[in-house]
mmCIF file of C-alpha atoms in Angstrom:
data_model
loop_
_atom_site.group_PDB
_atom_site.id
_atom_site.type_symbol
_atom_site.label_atom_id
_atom_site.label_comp_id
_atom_site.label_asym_id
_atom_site.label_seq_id
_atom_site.Cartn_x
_atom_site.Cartn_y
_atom_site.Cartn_z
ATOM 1 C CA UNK A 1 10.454 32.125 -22.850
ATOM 2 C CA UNK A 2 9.722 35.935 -22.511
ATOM 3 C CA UNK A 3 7.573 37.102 -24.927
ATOM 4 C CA UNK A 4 9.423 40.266 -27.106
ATOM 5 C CA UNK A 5 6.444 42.836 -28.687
ATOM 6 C CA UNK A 6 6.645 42.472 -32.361
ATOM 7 C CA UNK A 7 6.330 46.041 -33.919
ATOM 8 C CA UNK A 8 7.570 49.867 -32.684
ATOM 9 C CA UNK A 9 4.792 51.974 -32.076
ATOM 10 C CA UNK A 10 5.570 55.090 -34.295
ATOM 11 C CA UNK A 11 2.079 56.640 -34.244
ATOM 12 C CA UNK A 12 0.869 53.934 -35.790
ATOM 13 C CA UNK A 13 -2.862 52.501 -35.577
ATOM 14 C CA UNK A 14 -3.226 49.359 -33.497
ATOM 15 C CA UNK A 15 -3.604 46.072 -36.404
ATOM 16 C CA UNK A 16 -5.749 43.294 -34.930
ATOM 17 C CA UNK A 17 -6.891 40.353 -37.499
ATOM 18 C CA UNK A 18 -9.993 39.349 -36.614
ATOM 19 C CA UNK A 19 -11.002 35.911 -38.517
ATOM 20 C CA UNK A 20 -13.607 32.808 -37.992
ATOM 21 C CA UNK A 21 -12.110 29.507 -38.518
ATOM 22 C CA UNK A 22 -12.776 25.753 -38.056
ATOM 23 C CA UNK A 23 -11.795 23.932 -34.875
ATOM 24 C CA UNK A 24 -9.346 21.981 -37.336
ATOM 25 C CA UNK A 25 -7.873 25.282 -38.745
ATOM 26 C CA UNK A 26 -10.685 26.192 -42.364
ATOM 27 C CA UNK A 27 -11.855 29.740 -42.867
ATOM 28 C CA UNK A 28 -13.828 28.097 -45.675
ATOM 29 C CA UNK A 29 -15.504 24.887 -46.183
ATOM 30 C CA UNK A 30 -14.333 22.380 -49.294
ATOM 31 C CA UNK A 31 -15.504 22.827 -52.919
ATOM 32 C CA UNK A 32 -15.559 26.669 -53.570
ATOM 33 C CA UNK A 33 -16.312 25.627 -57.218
ATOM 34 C CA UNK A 34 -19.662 24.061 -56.111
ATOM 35 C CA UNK A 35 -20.347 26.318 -52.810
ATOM 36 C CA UNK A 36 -18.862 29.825 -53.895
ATOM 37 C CA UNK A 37 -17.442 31.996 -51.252
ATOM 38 C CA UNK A 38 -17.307 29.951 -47.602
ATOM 39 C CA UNK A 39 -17.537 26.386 -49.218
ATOM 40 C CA UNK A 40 -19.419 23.399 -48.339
ATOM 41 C CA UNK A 41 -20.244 24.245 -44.585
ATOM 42 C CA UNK A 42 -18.335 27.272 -44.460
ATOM 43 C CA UNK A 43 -21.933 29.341 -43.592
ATOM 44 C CA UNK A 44 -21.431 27.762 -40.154
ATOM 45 C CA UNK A 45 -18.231 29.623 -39.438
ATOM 46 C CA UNK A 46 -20.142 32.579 -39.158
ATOM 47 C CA UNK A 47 -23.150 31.276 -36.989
ATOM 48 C CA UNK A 48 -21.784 33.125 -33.681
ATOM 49 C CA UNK A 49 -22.956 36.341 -35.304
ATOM 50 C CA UNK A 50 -26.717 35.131 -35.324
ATOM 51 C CA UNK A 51 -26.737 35.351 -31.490
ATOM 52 C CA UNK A 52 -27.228 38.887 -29.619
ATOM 53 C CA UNK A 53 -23.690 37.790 -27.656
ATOM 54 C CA UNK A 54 -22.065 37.364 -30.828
ATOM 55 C CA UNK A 55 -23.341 40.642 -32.526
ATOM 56 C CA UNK A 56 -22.463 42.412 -29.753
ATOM 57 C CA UNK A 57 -18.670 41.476 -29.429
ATOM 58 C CA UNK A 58 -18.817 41.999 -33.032
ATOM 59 C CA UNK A 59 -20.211 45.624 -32.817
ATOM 60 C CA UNK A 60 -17.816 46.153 -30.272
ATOM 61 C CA UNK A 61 -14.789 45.202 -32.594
ATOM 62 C CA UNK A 62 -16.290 47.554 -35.369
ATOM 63 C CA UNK A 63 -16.715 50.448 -32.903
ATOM 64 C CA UNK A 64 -13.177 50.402 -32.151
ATOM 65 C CA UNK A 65 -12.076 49.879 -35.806
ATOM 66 C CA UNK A 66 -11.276 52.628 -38.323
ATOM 67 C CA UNK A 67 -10.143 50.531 -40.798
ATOM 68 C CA UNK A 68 -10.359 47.518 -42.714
ATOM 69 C CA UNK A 69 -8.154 45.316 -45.194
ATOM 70 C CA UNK A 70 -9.045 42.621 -46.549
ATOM 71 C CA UNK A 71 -8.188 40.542 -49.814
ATOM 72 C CA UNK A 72 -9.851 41.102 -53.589
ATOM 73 C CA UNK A 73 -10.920 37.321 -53.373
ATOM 74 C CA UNK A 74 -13.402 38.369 -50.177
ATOM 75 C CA UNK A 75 -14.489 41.510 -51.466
ATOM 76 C CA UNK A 76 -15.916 39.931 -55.006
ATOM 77 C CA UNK A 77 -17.086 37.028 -52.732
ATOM 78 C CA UNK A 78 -19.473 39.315 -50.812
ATOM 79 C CA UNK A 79 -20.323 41.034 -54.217
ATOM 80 C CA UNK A 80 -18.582 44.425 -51.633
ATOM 81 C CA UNK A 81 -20.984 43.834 -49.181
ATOM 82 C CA UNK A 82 -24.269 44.670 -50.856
ATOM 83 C CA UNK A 83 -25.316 48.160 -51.893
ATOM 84 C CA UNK A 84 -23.998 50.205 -49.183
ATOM 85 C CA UNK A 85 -20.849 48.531 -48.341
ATOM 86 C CA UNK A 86 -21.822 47.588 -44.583
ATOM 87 C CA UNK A 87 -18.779 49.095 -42.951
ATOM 88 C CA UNK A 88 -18.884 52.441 -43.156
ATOM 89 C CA UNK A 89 -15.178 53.174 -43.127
ATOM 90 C CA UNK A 90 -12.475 53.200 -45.402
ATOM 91 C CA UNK A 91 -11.661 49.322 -46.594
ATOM 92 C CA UNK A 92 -8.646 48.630 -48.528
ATOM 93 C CA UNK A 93 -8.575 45.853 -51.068
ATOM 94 C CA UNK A 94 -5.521 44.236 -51.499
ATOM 95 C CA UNK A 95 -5.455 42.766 -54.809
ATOM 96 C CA UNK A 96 -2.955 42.080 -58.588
ATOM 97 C CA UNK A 97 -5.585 44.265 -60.333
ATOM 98 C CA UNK A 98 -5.952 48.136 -60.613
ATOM 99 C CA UNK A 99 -9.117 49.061 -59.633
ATOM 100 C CA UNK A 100 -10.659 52.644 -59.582
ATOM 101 C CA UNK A 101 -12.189 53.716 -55.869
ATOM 102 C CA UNK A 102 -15.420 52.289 -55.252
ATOM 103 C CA UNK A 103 -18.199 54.068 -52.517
ATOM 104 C CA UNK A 104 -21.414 53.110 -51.461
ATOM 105 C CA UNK A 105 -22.591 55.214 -48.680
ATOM 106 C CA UNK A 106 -20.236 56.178 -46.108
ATOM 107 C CA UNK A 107 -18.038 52.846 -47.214
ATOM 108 C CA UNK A 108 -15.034 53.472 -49.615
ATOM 109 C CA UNK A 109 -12.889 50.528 -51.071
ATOM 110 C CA UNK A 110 -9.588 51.877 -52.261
ATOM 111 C CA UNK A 111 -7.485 48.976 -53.857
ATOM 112 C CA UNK A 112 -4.091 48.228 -53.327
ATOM 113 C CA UNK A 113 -1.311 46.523 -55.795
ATOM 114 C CA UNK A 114 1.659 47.125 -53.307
ATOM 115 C CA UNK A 115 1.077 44.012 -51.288
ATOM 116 C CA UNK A 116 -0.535 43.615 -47.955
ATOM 117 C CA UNK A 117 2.142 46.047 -45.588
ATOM 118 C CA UNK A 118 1.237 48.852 -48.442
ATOM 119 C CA UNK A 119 -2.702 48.245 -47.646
ATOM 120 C CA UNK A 120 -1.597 47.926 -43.882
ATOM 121 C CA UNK A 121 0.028 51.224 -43.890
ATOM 122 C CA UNK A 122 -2.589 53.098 -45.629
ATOM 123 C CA UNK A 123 -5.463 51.957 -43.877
ATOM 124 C CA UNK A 124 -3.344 52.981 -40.852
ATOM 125 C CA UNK A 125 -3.165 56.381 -42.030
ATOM 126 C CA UNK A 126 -6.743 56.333 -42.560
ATOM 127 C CA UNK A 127 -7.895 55.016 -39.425
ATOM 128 C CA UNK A 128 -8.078 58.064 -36.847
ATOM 129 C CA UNK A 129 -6.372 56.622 -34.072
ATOM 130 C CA UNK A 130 -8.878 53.452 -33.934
ATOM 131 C CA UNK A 131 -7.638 50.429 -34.957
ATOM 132 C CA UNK A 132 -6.983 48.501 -38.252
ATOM 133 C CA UNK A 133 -9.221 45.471 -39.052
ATOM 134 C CA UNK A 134 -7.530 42.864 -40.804
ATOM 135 C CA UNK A 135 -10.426 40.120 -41.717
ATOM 136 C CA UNK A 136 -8.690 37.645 -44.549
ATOM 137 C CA UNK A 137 -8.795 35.777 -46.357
ATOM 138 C CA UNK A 138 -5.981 33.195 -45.110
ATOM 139 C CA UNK A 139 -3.487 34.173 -47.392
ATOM 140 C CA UNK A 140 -3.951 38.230 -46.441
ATOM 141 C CA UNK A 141 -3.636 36.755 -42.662
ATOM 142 C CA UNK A 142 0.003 34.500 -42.900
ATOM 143 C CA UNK A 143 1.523 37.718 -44.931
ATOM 144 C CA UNK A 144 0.325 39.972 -42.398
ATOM 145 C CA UNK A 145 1.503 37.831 -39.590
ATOM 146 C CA UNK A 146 4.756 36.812 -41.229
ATOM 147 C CA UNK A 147 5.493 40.282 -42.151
ATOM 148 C CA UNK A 148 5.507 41.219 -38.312
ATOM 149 C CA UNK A 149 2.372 44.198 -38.986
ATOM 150 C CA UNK A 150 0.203 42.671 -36.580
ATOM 151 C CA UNK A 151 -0.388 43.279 -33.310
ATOM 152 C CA UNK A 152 -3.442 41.184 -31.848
ATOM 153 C CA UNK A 153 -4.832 38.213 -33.662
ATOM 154 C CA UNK A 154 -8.580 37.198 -32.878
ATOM 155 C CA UNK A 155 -9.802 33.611 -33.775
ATOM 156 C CA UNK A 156 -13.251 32.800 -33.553
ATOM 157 C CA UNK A 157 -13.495 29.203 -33.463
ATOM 158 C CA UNK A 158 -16.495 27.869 -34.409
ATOM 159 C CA UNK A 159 -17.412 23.871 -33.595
ATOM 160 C CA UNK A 160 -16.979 22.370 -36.636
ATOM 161 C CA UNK A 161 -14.623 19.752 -38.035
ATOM 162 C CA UNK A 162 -14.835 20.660 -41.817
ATOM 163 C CA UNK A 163 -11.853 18.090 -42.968
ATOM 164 C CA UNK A 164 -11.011 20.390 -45.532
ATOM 165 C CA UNK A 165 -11.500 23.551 -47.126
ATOM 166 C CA UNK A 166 -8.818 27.353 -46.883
ATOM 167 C CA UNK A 167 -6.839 26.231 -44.553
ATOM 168 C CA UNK A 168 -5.837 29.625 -42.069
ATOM 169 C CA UNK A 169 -1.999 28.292 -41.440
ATOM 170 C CA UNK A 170 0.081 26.393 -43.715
ATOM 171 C CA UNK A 171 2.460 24.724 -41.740
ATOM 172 C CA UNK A 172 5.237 27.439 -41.547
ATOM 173 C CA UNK A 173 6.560 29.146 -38.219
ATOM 174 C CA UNK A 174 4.853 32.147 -37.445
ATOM 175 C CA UNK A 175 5.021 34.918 -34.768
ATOM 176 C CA UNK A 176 4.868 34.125 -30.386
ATOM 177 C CA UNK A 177 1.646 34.550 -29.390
ATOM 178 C CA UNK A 178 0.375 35.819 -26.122
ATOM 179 C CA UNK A 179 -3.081 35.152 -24.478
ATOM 180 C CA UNK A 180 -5.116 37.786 -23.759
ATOM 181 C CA UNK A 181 -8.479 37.167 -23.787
ATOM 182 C CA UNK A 182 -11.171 34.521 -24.086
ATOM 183 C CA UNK A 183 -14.801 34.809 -24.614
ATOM 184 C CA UNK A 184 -17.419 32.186 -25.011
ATOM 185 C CA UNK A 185 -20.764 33.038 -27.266
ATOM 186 C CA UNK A 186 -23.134 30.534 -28.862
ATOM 187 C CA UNK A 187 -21.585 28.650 -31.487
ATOM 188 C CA UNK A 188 -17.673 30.442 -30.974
ATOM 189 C CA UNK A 189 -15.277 30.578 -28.677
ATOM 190 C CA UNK A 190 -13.384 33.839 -29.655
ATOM 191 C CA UNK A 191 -9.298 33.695 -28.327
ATOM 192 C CA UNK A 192 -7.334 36.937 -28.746
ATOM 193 C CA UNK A 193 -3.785 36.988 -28.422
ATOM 194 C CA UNK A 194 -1.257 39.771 -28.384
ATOM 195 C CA UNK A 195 1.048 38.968 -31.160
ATOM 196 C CA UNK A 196 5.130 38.669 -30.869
ATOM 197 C CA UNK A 197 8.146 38.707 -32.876
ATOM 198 C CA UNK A 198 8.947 36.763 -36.133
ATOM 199 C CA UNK A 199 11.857 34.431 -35.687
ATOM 200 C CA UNK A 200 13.789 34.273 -38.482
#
């Protein structure tokens, strides 16, 4: 099978989701009631990022990034990243509820009720010519993917069986993928793959 590009490039900014997940398929652990935010075990998803490897390749994804968008649910998680927002770009917020612009530092977080190609398209616009971050949660991910607006998904697989927990994919067909790239830090192996059509 040949694989067939998935979007037009009309001067628009590069989307790459970029997301840590479980070896069997959780961005979060089980019982968000209990263990708010990553669930039971979820903390381990992100233990790549400890290690100088790990916060390097992640430095090197902001770097290139002009953008972010990510979902309301992760943004009140992270209480918006602390008190100066951490990113230091525009982030878009896509979320049911109206929400007046919030800054801290060089960070804004403008929040979007048109859905996740509306938050797509503006952080596009806002991006510079670097690319747009897409980080989750799962749900922001399959609409983004199903939707055909991204171009390069980035899994960080961390190895852990957590049993349960957000599951990234649901079961449903999604786009071809292509591999592109594998790197291997302590505690991830991180798999990027150019991203193809939607077959309806």
């Amino acid at each position: 099978m040949s694989f067939r590009p998935g979007r037009v490039y009309l001067g628009m900014a590069l989307v790459e989701v970029d997301i840590s997940m479980s070896v069997d398929g959780f961005v979060t652990g089980p019982d968000l009631d209990e263990w708010p935010g990553l669930g039971k075990g979820g903390v381990a998803l992100h233990a790549w990022l400890e290690h100088e490897e790990g916060r390097r390749l992640s430095e090197a994804t902001f770097a290139a990034s002009g953008a972010v968008v990510t979902s309301r649910t992760v943004y009140e998680a992270t209480g918006g990243w602390g008190d100066d927002g951490f990113y230091r770009m525009p982030v878009f917020v896509v979320t049911h509820r109206p929400h007046e612009v919030v800054r801290k530092g060089d960070t804004t977080f403008t929040f979007v009720t048109g859905g996740v190609a509306a938050a797509i398209e503006a952080a596009s616009a806002a991006a510079g010519g670097k690319r747009v971050h897409v980080m989750g949660g799962a749900s922001i991910v399959r609409q983004a993917l199903r939707s055909g607006l991204v171009d390069r998904l980035r899994l960080h697989i961390a190895p852990l069986l957590l049993g349960s927990g957000t599951a990234l994919f649901d079961g449903a067909a999604g786009p071809e993928l292509e591999h592109l790239d594998t790197v291997d830090t302590p505690e991830a192996t991180h798999i990027t793959y150019r991203v193809g059509r939607v077959d309806r």
